[in-house]
Amino acid sequence: VSTAAYTKNLHGDFDPISTSGYMLLKREFEYEFTMTRWSFIVALLSFLVATANRILYEFKLFSLRPTPNRQRRRIIGTAVCLLMSSLIFHLLAFLNSTLICWNSLADMTIDLLKLIVKKGSWKKPLEPLSLVAATTGIGSIIYAFLFIKDEPAQPIQGSKRRHHRKK
């Protein structure tokens, strides 16, 4: 995306006069600027959620298998979830305060979807692929929520060790 903005910059078909660099990017390179900024924010939040999931999975903090310290693991797992949620919400609040042209990340997402629809014209052969990407992304989120809602929790299948007695 930044390569496309740089190419447009080299072409010189924009007005370089603006009150700030931020407003220049928003006005002249709206799609590239919004896409890059949104992608960075969402990737950062996704990384934190993935990190929390990895911690919970690796240490089996919410394992359904009965273990001697199951209650302690659940308490630690809850603490990890609360800590990561606190970090994510704090970061989201901070990032929302830095979005000068939008009121929130939700508003930025709506504007980005509008830009994708507007950009996905039939002027060039591959531009409609951005519409396909947005549609499949939204579809995967809806499908994941439906799967999580309908799928009952299954116990974690671990390796069963067999102990052989020497005769």
Coordinates of N, CA, C and O in Angstrom, one line a residue:
V1 N 0.8 -1.2 0.0 CA 0.0 0.0 0.0 C 0.9 1.3 0.0 O 0.6 2.2 -0.7
S2 N 1.9 1.2 0.8 CA 2.8 2.4 0.8 C 3.5 2.6 -0.5 O 3.8 3.7 -0.9
T3 N 3.8 1.5 -1.3 CA 4.4 1.6 -2.6 C 3.5 2.3 -3.5 O 3.9 3.1 -4.4
A4 N 2.2 2.0 -3.4 CA 1.2 2.7 -4.3 C 1.1 4.2 -4.0 O 1.1 5.0 -4.9
A5 N 1.2 4.6 -2.7 CA 1.2 6.0 -2.4 C 2.5 6.6 -2.9 O 2.5 7.8 -3.4
Y6 N 3.6 6.0 -2.7 CA 4.9 6.5 -3.2 C 4.9 6.7 -4.7 O 5.3 7.7 -5.2
T7 N 4.3 5.7 -5.4 CA 4.2 5.9 -6.9 C 3.3 7.1 -7.3 O 3.7 7.8 -8.2
K8 N 2.2 7.2 -6.6 CA 1.3 8.4 -6.8 C 2.1 9.7 -6.5 O 2.0 10.7 -7.2
N9 N 2.9 9.7 -5.5 CA 3.7 10.8 -5.1 C 4.7 11.1 -6.2 O 4.9 12.3 -6.6
L10 N 5.4 10.1 -6.8 CA 6.3 10.4 -7.8 C 5.6 10.9 -9.1 O 6.2 11.7 -9.8
H11 N 4.4 10.5 -9.3 CA 3.7 10.9 -10.5 C 3.4 12.4 -10.4 O 3.3 13.1 -11.4
G12 N 3.1 12.9 -9.2 CA 3.0 14.3 -8.9 C 1.6 14.9 -9.2 O 1.4 16.1 -9.3
D13 N 0.6 14.0 -9.3 CA -0.8 14.5 -9.5 C -1.6 14.8 -8.2 O -2.7 14.3 -8.1
F14 N -1.0 15.6 -7.3 CA -1.7 15.9 -6.1 C -1.2 17.3 -5.7 O -0.2 17.8 -6.1
D15 N -2.0 17.9 -4.8 CA -1.7 19.2 -4.2 C -0.8 19.1 -3.0 O -1.3 18.6 -1.9
P16 N 0.5 19.5 -3.0 CA 1.3 19.3 -1.8 C 1.1 20.3 -0.7 O 1.7 20.1 0.4
I17 N 0.3 21.3 -0.9 CA 0.1 22.3 0.1 C -1.0 21.8 1.1 O -2.1 21.5 0.7
S18 N -0.7 21.7 2.4 CA -1.6 21.3 3.4 C -1.2 21.9 4.8 O -0.1 22.3 4.9
T19 N -2.1 21.9 5.7 CA -1.8 22.4 7.1 C -0.9 21.4 7.8 O -0.2 21.9 8.7
S20 N -0.9 20.2 7.5 CA 0.0 19.2 8.2 C 0.2 18.0 7.3 O -0.6 17.8 6.3
G21 N 1.2 17.2 7.6 CA 1.5 16.0 6.8 C 0.3 15.0 7.0 O 0.0 14.3 6.0
Y22 N -0.3 15.0 8.1 CA -1.4 14.0 8.4 C -2.6 14.4 7.5 O -3.1 13.5 6.8
M23 N -2.9 15.7 7.4 CA -4.0 16.1 6.6 C -3.7 15.9 5.1 O -4.6 15.6 4.3
L24 N -2.4 16.1 4.7 CA -2.0 15.9 3.3 C -2.3 14.4 3.0 O -2.9 14.1 1.9
L25 N -1.8 13.5 3.8 CA -2.0 12.1 3.6 C -3.5 11.7 3.5 O -4.0 10.9 2.7
K26 N -4.3 12.3 4.4 CA -5.7 12.0 4.5 C -6.5 12.5 3.2 O -7.3 11.8 2.7
R27 N -6.1 13.7 2.8 CA -6.7 14.3 1.7 C -6.3 13.7 0.3 O -7.1 13.4 -0.5
E28 N -5.0 13.6 0.1 CA -4.5 13.2 -1.2 C -4.3 11.7 -1.4 O -4.3 11.2 -2.5
F29 N -4.0 11.0 -0.3 CA -3.8 9.5 -0.4 C -4.8 8.8 0.6 O -4.4 8.0 1.4
E30 N -6.0 9.2 0.5 CA -7.0 8.7 1.5 C -7.1 7.2 1.6 O -7.0 6.6 2.7
Y31 N -7.2 6.5 0.5 CA -7.3 5.0 0.5 C -6.0 4.4 1.1 O -6.1 3.6 2.0
E32 N -4.8 4.8 0.6 CA -3.6 4.2 1.1 C -3.3 4.6 2.6 O -2.9 3.7 3.3
F33 N -3.6 5.8 3.0 CA -3.4 6.2 4.3 C -4.3 5.5 5.3 O -3.9 4.9 6.3
T34 N -5.6 5.4 4.9 CA -6.6 4.7 5.8 C -6.3 3.2 5.9 O -6.4 2.7 7.0
M35 N -6.0 2.6 4.8 CA -5.8 1.2 4.7 C -4.5 0.8 5.6 O -4.5 -0.1 6.4
T36 N -3.5 1.6 5.4 CA -2.2 1.3 6.2 C -2.4 1.5 7.7 O -2.1 0.7 8.5
R37 N -3.1 2.6 8.0 CA -3.3 2.9 9.5 C -4.2 1.9 10.1 O -4.0 1.4 11.2
W38 N -5.3 1.6 9.4 CA -6.3 0.6 9.9 C -5.6 -0.8 10.1 O -5.8 -1.5 11.1
S39 N -4.9 -1.2 9.0 CA -4.2 -2.5 9.1 C -3.2 -2.6 10.2 O -3.1 -3.7 10.9
F40 N -2.5 -1.5 10.5 CA -1.5 -1.6 11.6 C -2.2 -1.7 12.9 O -1.9 -2.5 13.8
I41 N -3.3 -1.0 13.1 CA -4.0 -1.0 14.4 C -4.7 -2.4 14.6 O -4.5 -3.0 15.7
V42 N -5.3 -2.9 13.6 CA -6.0 -4.2 13.7 C -4.9 -5.3 13.9 O -5.1 -6.2 14.7
A43 N -3.8 -5.2 13.2 CA -2.7 -6.2 13.4 C -2.2 -6.2 14.8 O -1.9 -7.3 15.4
L44 N -2.0 -5.0 15.3 CA -1.5 -4.9 16.7 C -2.5 -5.5 17.7 O -2.1 -6.3 18.6
L45 N -3.8 -5.2 17.6 CA -4.8 -5.8 18.5 C -4.9 -7.3 18.3 O -5.0 -8.1 19.2
S46 N -4.8 -7.8 17.0 CA -4.8 -9.2 16.7 C -3.6 -9.9 17.3 O -3.7 -11.1 17.8
F47 N -2.5 -9.3 17.3 CA -1.3 -9.9 17.9 C -1.4 -10.1 19.4 O -1.1 -11.1 20.0
L48 N -2.0 -9.1 20.1 CA -2.2 -9.2 21.5 C -3.2 -10.3 21.8 O -3.1 -11.1 22.8
V49 N -4.3 -10.4 21.1 CA -5.3 -11.5 21.3 C -4.6 -12.9 21.0 O -4.8 -13.8 21.8
A50 N -3.8 -13.0 20.0 CA -3.1 -14.2 19.7 C -2.1 -14.6 20.8 O -2.0 -15.8 21.2
T51 N -1.5 -13.6 21.4 CA -0.5 -13.8 22.5 C -1.3 -14.4 23.7 O -0.8 -15.3 24.3
A52 N -2.4 -13.8 24.0 CA -3.2 -14.2 25.1 C -3.7 -15.7 24.9 O -3.6 -16.5 25.8
N53 N -4.2 -16.0 23.7 CA -4.6 -17.3 23.3 C -3.5 -18.3 23.5 O -3.6 -19.4 23.9
R54 N -2.3 -17.9 23.0 CA -1.1 -18.8 23.1 C -0.7 -19.1 24.6 O -0.4 -20.2 24.9
I55 N -0.8 -18.1 25.4 CA -0.5 -18.3 26.8 C -1.5 -19.3 27.4 O -1.2 -20.2 28.1
L56 N -2.8 -19.0 27.2 CA -3.9 -19.9 27.7 C -3.7 -21.3 27.2 O -3.9 -22.3 28.0
Y57 N -3.4 -21.5 25.9 CA -3.2 -22.8 25.4 C -2.0 -23.6 25.9 O -2.0 -24.7 26.3
E58 N -0.8 -22.9 25.8 CA 0.4 -23.5 26.2 C 0.5 -24.0 27.6 O 1.0 -25.0 27.9
F59 N -0.1 -23.2 28.5 CA -0.1 -23.5 29.9 C -1.4 -24.3 30.4 O -1.6 -24.5 31.5
K60 N -2.2 -24.6 29.4 CA -3.5 -25.3 29.6 C -4.3 -24.7 30.8 O -4.7 -25.4 31.7
L61 N -4.4 -23.4 30.8 CA -5.0 -22.7 31.9 C -6.6 -22.9 32.0 O -7.1 -22.7 33.0
F62 N -7.2 -23.3 30.9 CA -8.6 -23.6 30.9 C -8.9 -25.0 30.4 O -9.9 -25.3 29.8
S63 N -8.0 -25.9 30.8 CA -8.2 -27.3 30.4 C -9.4 -27.9 31.0 O -9.7 -27.7 32.2
L64 N -10.1 -28.7 30.2 CA -11.3 -29.4 30.7 C -11.0 -30.7 31.4 O -11.8 -31.3 32.1
R65 N -9.7 -31.2 31.2 CA -9.3 -32.4 31.8 C -9.1 -32.2 33.3 O -8.5 -31.2 33.8
P66 N -9.6 -33.1 34.1 CA -9.4 -32.9 35.6 C -7.9 -33.1 36.0 O -7.3 -34.1 35.6
T67 N -7.4 -32.1 36.7 CA -6.0 -32.1 37.2 C -6.0 -31.7 38.6 O -7.0 -31.0 39.1
P68 N -5.0 -32.1 39.3 CA -5.0 -31.7 40.8 C -5.0 -30.2 41.0 O -5.6 -29.7 42.0
N69 N -4.4 -29.4 40.1 CA -4.4 -28.0 40.3 C -5.3 -27.2 39.3 O -5.0 -26.1 38.9
R70 N -6.4 -27.8 39.0 CA -7.3 -27.3 38.0 C -7.8 -25.9 38.4 O -7.9 -25.0 37.6
Q71 N -8.2 -25.8 39.7 CA -8.8 -24.5 40.2 C -7.7 -23.4 40.1 O -8.0 -22.3 39.7
R72 N -6.5 -23.7 40.5 CA -5.4 -22.7 40.5 C -5.2 -22.3 39.0 O -5.0 -21.1 38.8
R73 N -5.2 -23.2 38.1 CA -4.9 -22.9 36.7 C -6.0 -22.0 36.1 O -5.8 -21.1 35.4
R74 N -7.3 -22.2 36.5 CA -8.4 -21.4 36.1 C -8.3 -20.0 36.7 O -8.6 -19.0 36.0
I75 N -7.8 -19.9 37.9 CA -7.6 -18.5 38.5 C -6.5 -17.8 37.7 O -6.6 -16.6 37.4
I76 N -5.4 -18.5 37.4 CA -4.3 -17.9 36.7 C -4.8 -17.5 35.3 O -4.5 -16.4 34.7
G77 N -5.6 -18.4 34.6 CA -6.1 -18.1 33.3 C -7.0 -16.9 33.3 O -7.0 -16.1 32.4
T78 N -7.9 -16.8 34.3 CA -8.7 -15.6 34.4 C -7.9 -14.4 34.6 O -8.2 -13.3 34.0
A79 N -6.8 -14.5 35.4 CA -5.9 -13.3 35.6 C -5.3 -12.9 34.3 O -5.2 -11.7 34.0
V80 N -4.8 -13.9 33.5 CA -4.2 -13.6 32.2 C -5.3 -12.9 31.3 O -5.0 -11.9 30.6
C81 N -6.5 -13.4 31.2 CA -7.5 -12.8 30.4 C -7.8 -11.4 30.8 O -8.0 -10.5 30.0
L82 N -7.9 -11.2 32.1 CA -8.2 -9.8 32.6 C -7.0 -8.9 32.3 O -7.2 -7.7 31.9
L83 N -5.8 -9.3 32.5 CA -4.6 -8.5 32.2 C -4.5 -8.2 30.7 O -4.4 -7.0 30.4
M84 N -4.7 -9.2 29.9 CA -4.6 -8.9 28.4 C -5.8 -8.0 28.0 O -5.6 -7.2 27.1
S85 N -7.0 -8.2 28.5 CA -8.1 -7.4 28.2 C -7.9 -6.0 28.6 O -8.2 -5.0 27.8
S86 N -7.3 -5.8 29.8 CA -7.0 -4.4 30.2 C -6.0 -3.8 29.3 O -6.2 -2.6 28.9
L87 N -5.0 -4.5 28.9 CA -4.0 -4.0 28.0 C -4.6 -3.6 26.6 O -4.4 -2.5 26.1
I88 N -5.4 -4.5 26.1 CA -6.1 -4.3 24.8 C -7.0 -3.1 24.9 O -7.0 -2.2 24.0
F89 N -7.8 -3.0 25.9 CA -8.8 -1.9 26.0 C -8.0 -0.5 26.2 O -8.4 0.5 25.7
H90 N -6.9 -0.6 27.0 CA -6.1 0.6 27.2 C -5.5 1.1 25.9 O -5.5 2.3 25.5
L91 N -5.0 0.1 25.1 CA -4.4 0.5 23.8 C -5.4 1.0 22.9 O -5.2 1.9 22.1
L92 N -6.6 0.3 22.8 CA -7.7 0.8 22.0 C -8.1 2.2 22.3 O -8.4 3.0 21.4
A93 N -8.2 2.5 23.6 CA -8.6 3.8 24.0 C -7.6 4.8 23.6 O -7.9 5.9 23.1
F94 N -6.3 4.5 23.7 CA -5.2 5.4 23.3 C -5.3 5.6 21.8 O -5.2 6.7 21.3
L95 N -5.4 4.5 21.1 CA -5.4 4.6 19.6 C -6.6 5.4 19.1 O -6.5 6.2 18.2
N96 N -7.8 5.2 19.8 CA -9.0 6.0 19.4 C -8.7 7.5 19.6 O -9.2 8.3 18.9
S97 N -7.9 7.9 20.6 CA -7.6 9.3 20.9 C -6.7 9.9 19.8 O -6.6 11.1 19.7
T98 N -6.0 9.0 19.1 CA -5.0 9.5 18.1 C -5.6 9.5 16.7 O -5.0 10.0 15.8
L99 N -6.9 9.1 16.6 CA -7.5 9.1 15.3 C -8.2 10.5 15.1 O -9.3 10.7 15.5
I100 N -7.4 11.3 14.4 CA -7.9 12.7 14.3 C -9.1 12.9 13.3 O -10.0 13.6 13.6
C101 N -9.1 12.1 12.3 CA -10.1 12.2 11.3 C -11.3 11.4 11.5 O -12.3 11.4 10.8
W102 N -11.3 10.5 12.5 CA -12.4 9.6 12.8 C -12.7 9.7 14.3 O -11.8 10.0 15.1
N103 N -13.9 9.4 14.7 CA -14.3 9.4 16.2 C -13.8 8.1 16.9 O -13.5 8.2 18.1
S104 N -13.7 7.0 16.1 CA -13.3 5.8 16.7 C -12.8 4.8 15.7 O -12.9 5.1 14.5
L105 N -12.3 3.7 16.1 CA -11.9 2.7 15.2 C -13.0 2.1 14.3 O -12.9 1.8 13.2
A106 N -14.2 2.1 15.0 CA -15.4 1.6 14.2 C -15.7 2.6 13.1 O -16.0 2.1 12.0
D107 N -15.6 3.9 13.3 CA -15.9 4.8 12.2 C -14.8 4.7 11.1 O -15.1 4.8 10.0
M108 N -13.6 4.5 11.6 CA -12.5 4.3 10.6 C -12.8 3.0 9.7 O -12.6 3.1 8.5
T109 N -13.3 2.0 10.4 CA -13.6 0.7 9.6 C -14.7 1.0 8.6 O -14.6 0.5 7.5
I110 N -15.7 1.7 9.0 CA -16.8 2.0 8.1 C -16.3 2.8 6.9 O -16.6 2.5 5.8
D111 N -15.5 3.8 7.2 CA -14.9 4.6 6.1 C -14.0 3.8 5.2 O -14.1 4.0 4.0
L112 N -13.3 2.9 5.8 CA -12.4 2.0 5.0 C -13.3 1.1 4.1 O -12.9 1.0 2.9
L113 N -14.3 0.6 4.6 CA -15.2 -0.3 3.8 C -15.8 0.5 2.6 O -15.9 0.1 1.5
K114 N -16.2 1.8 2.9 CA -16.7 2.7 1.8 C -15.7 2.9 0.8 O -16.0 2.9 -0.4
L115 N -14.4 3.2 1.2 CA -13.3 3.4 0.3 C -13.1 2.1 -0.6 O -12.8 2.3 -1.8
I116 N -13.2 1.0 0.1 CA -12.9 -0.3 -0.7 C -14.0 -0.4 -1.8 O -13.7 -0.8 -2.9
V117 N -15.3 -0.2 -1.4 CA -16.3 -0.3 -2.4 C -16.1 0.7 -3.5 O -16.3 0.4 -4.7
K118 N -15.8 2.0 -3.1 CA -15.5 3.0 -4.1 C -14.3 2.7 -5.0 O -14.4 2.8 -6.2
K119 N -13.3 2.1 -4.4 CA -12.1 1.8 -5.2 C -12.3 0.5 -6.0 O -11.6 0.4 -7.0
G120 N -13.2 -0.4 -5.6 CA -13.4 -1.6 -6.3 C -14.2 -1.5 -7.6 O -15.1 -2.2 -7.8
S121 N -13.9 -0.5 -8.3 CA -14.6 -0.3 -9.6 C -14.0 -1.2 -10.7 O -13.1 -2.0 -10.4
W122 N -14.5 -1.1 -11.9 CA -14.1 -2.0 -12.9 C -13.1 -1.3 -13.9 O -13.0 -1.7 -15.0
K123 N -12.4 -0.3 -13.4 CA -11.5 0.5 -14.3 C -10.3 -0.4 -14.6 O -9.8 -0.3 -15.7
K124 N -9.8 -1.1 -13.6 CA -8.7 -2.0 -13.8 C -9.1 -3.4 -13.5 O -9.9 -3.6 -12.6
P125 N -8.5 -4.4 -14.1 CA -8.9 -5.8 -14.0 C -8.9 -6.3 -12.5 O -9.8 -7.1 -12.2
L126 N -7.9 -6.0 -11.7 CA -7.8 -6.6 -10.4 C -8.4 -5.8 -9.3 O -8.4 -6.2 -8.1
E127 N -8.9 -4.6 -9.5 CA -9.4 -3.8 -8.4 C -10.6 -4.4 -7.7 O -10.7 -4.2 -6.5
P128 N -11.5 -5.1 -8.4 CA -12.6 -5.7 -7.7 C -12.2 -6.8 -6.6 O -13.0 -7.2 -5.8
L129 N -10.9 -7.2 -6.7 CA -10.4 -8.2 -5.7 C -10.5 -7.6 -4.3 O -10.6 -8.4 -3.3
S130 N -10.4 -6.3 -4.1 CA -10.5 -5.7 -2.8 C -11.9 -5.9 -2.2 O -12.1 -6.1 -1.0
L131 N -12.9 -5.9 -3.1 CA -14.3 -6.2 -2.7 C -14.4 -7.7 -2.2 O -15.0 -8.0 -1.2
V132 N -13.8 -8.5 -3.0 CA -13.8 -10.0 -2.6 C -13.1 -10.2 -1.3 O -13.5 -10.9 -0.4
A133 N -11.9 -9.5 -1.1 CA -11.2 -9.6 0.1 C -12.0 -9.2 1.3 O -12.0 -9.8 2.4
A134 N -12.7 -8.0 1.2 CA -13.5 -7.5 2.3 C -14.7 -8.4 2.6 O -15.0 -8.7 3.7
T135 N -15.3 -8.9 1.5 CA -16.4 -9.8 1.7 C -16.0 -11.1 2.4 O -16.7 -11.6 3.3
T136 N -14.9 -11.7 2.0 CA -14.5 -13.0 2.6 C -14.0 -12.7 4.0 O -14.2 -13.6 4.9
G137 N -13.4 -11.6 4.3 CA -13.0 -11.3 5.7 C -14.2 -11.2 6.6 O -14.2 -11.7 7.7
I138 N -15.2 -10.4 6.2 CA -16.4 -10.3 7.0 C -17.1 -11.7 7.1 O -17.6 -12.0 8.2
G139 N -17.2 -12.4 6.0 CA -17.8 -13.8 6.1 C -17.0 -14.7 7.1 O -17.7 -15.4 7.8
S140 N -15.7 -14.6 7.1 CA -15.0 -15.5 8.0 C -15.2 -15.1 9.5 O -15.3 -16.0 10.3
I141 N -15.4 -13.8 9.8 CA -15.7 -13.4 11.1 C -17.1 -13.9 11.5 O -17.2 -14.5 12.6
I142 N -18.1 -13.8 10.7 CA -19.4 -14.3 11.0 C -19.4 -15.8 11.1 O -20.0 -16.3 12.1
Y143 N -18.7 -16.5 10.3 CA -18.6 -17.9 10.4 C -18.0 -18.4 11.7 O -18.4 -19.3 12.3
A144 N -16.9 -17.7 12.1 CA -16.2 -18.1 13.3 C -17.2 -17.9 14.5 O -17.2 -18.7 15.4
F145 N -17.9 -16.8 14.5 CA -18.8 -16.6 15.6 C -19.9 -17.6 15.7 O -20.3 -18.1 16.7
L146 N -20.4 -18.0 14.5 CA -21.5 -19.0 14.4 C -20.9 -20.4 14.9 O -21.6 -21.2 15.6
F147 N -19.7 -20.7 14.5 CA -19.0 -21.9 14.9 C -18.8 -22.0 16.4 O -19.1 -23.0 17.1
I148 N -18.3 -20.9 17.0 CA -18.1 -20.8 18.4 C -19.4 -21.0 19.2 O -19.4 -21.7 20.2
K149 N -20.4 -20.3 18.7 CA -21.7 -20.4 19.4 C -22.3 -21.8 19.4 O -22.9 -22.2 20.4
D150 N -22.2 -22.5 18.3 CA -22.9 -23.8 18.1 C -22.0 -25.0 18.6 O -22.5 -26.1 18.8
E151 N -20.7 -24.8 18.7 CA -19.8 -25.9 19.0 C -19.7 -26.1 20.5 O -19.2 -25.2 21.2
P152 N -20.1 -27.2 21.1 CA -19.9 -27.5 22.5 C -18.4 -27.7 22.8 O -17.6 -28.1 21.9
A153 N -18.0 -27.3 24.0 CA -16.6 -27.5 24.4 C -16.2 -28.9 24.4 O -17.0 -29.7 25.0
Q154 N -15.1 -29.3 23.9 CA -14.6 -30.6 23.9 C -13.4 -30.7 24.8 O -12.6 -29.8 24.9
P155 N -13.2 -31.8 25.5 CA -12.0 -32.0 26.3 C -10.8 -32.1 25.5 O -10.8 -32.5 24.3
I156 N -9.7 -31.6 26.0 CA -8.4 -31.6 25.3 C -7.9 -33.1 25.3 O -7.8 -33.7 26.3
Q157 N -7.6 -33.5 24.1 CA -7.0 -34.9 24.0 C -5.5 -34.9 24.1 O -4.8 -34.3 23.3
G158 N -5.0 -35.4 25.2 CA -3.6 -35.5 25.4 C -3.0 -36.8 25.1 O -3.8 -37.8 24.8
S159 N -1.7 -36.9 25.2 CA -1.1 -38.2 24.9 C -1.3 -39.1 26.2 O -1.1 -38.6 27.3
K160 N -1.7 -40.3 26.0 CA -1.9 -41.2 27.1 C -0.6 -42.1 27.2 O -0.3 -42.8 26.2
R161 N 0.0 -42.0 28.3 CA 1.2 -42.8 28.5 C 0.8 -44.2 29.1 O 0.1 -44.2 30.1
R162 N 1.4 -45.2 28.6 CA 1.2 -46.5 29.2 C 2.4 -46.9 30.0 O 3.5 -46.9 29.5
H163 N 2.1 -47.3 31.2 CA 3.2 -47.8 32.0 C 3.2 -49.3 32.0 O 2.2 -49.9 32.3
H164 N 4.4 -49.8 31.7 CA 4.5 -51.3 31.6 C 5.3 -51.7 32.8 O 6.3 -51.1 33.2
R165 N 4.8 -52.7 33.5 CA 5.5 -53.3 34.7 C 6.5 -54.3 34.2 O 6.2 -55.1 33.3
K166 N 7.6 -54.3 34.8 CA 8.6 -55.4 34.5 C 8.2 -56.6 35.3 O 7.9 -56.5 36.5
K167 N 8.3 -57.7 34.7 CA 7.9 -59.0 35.3 C 9.1 -59.7 35.8 O 10.2 -59.7 35.4

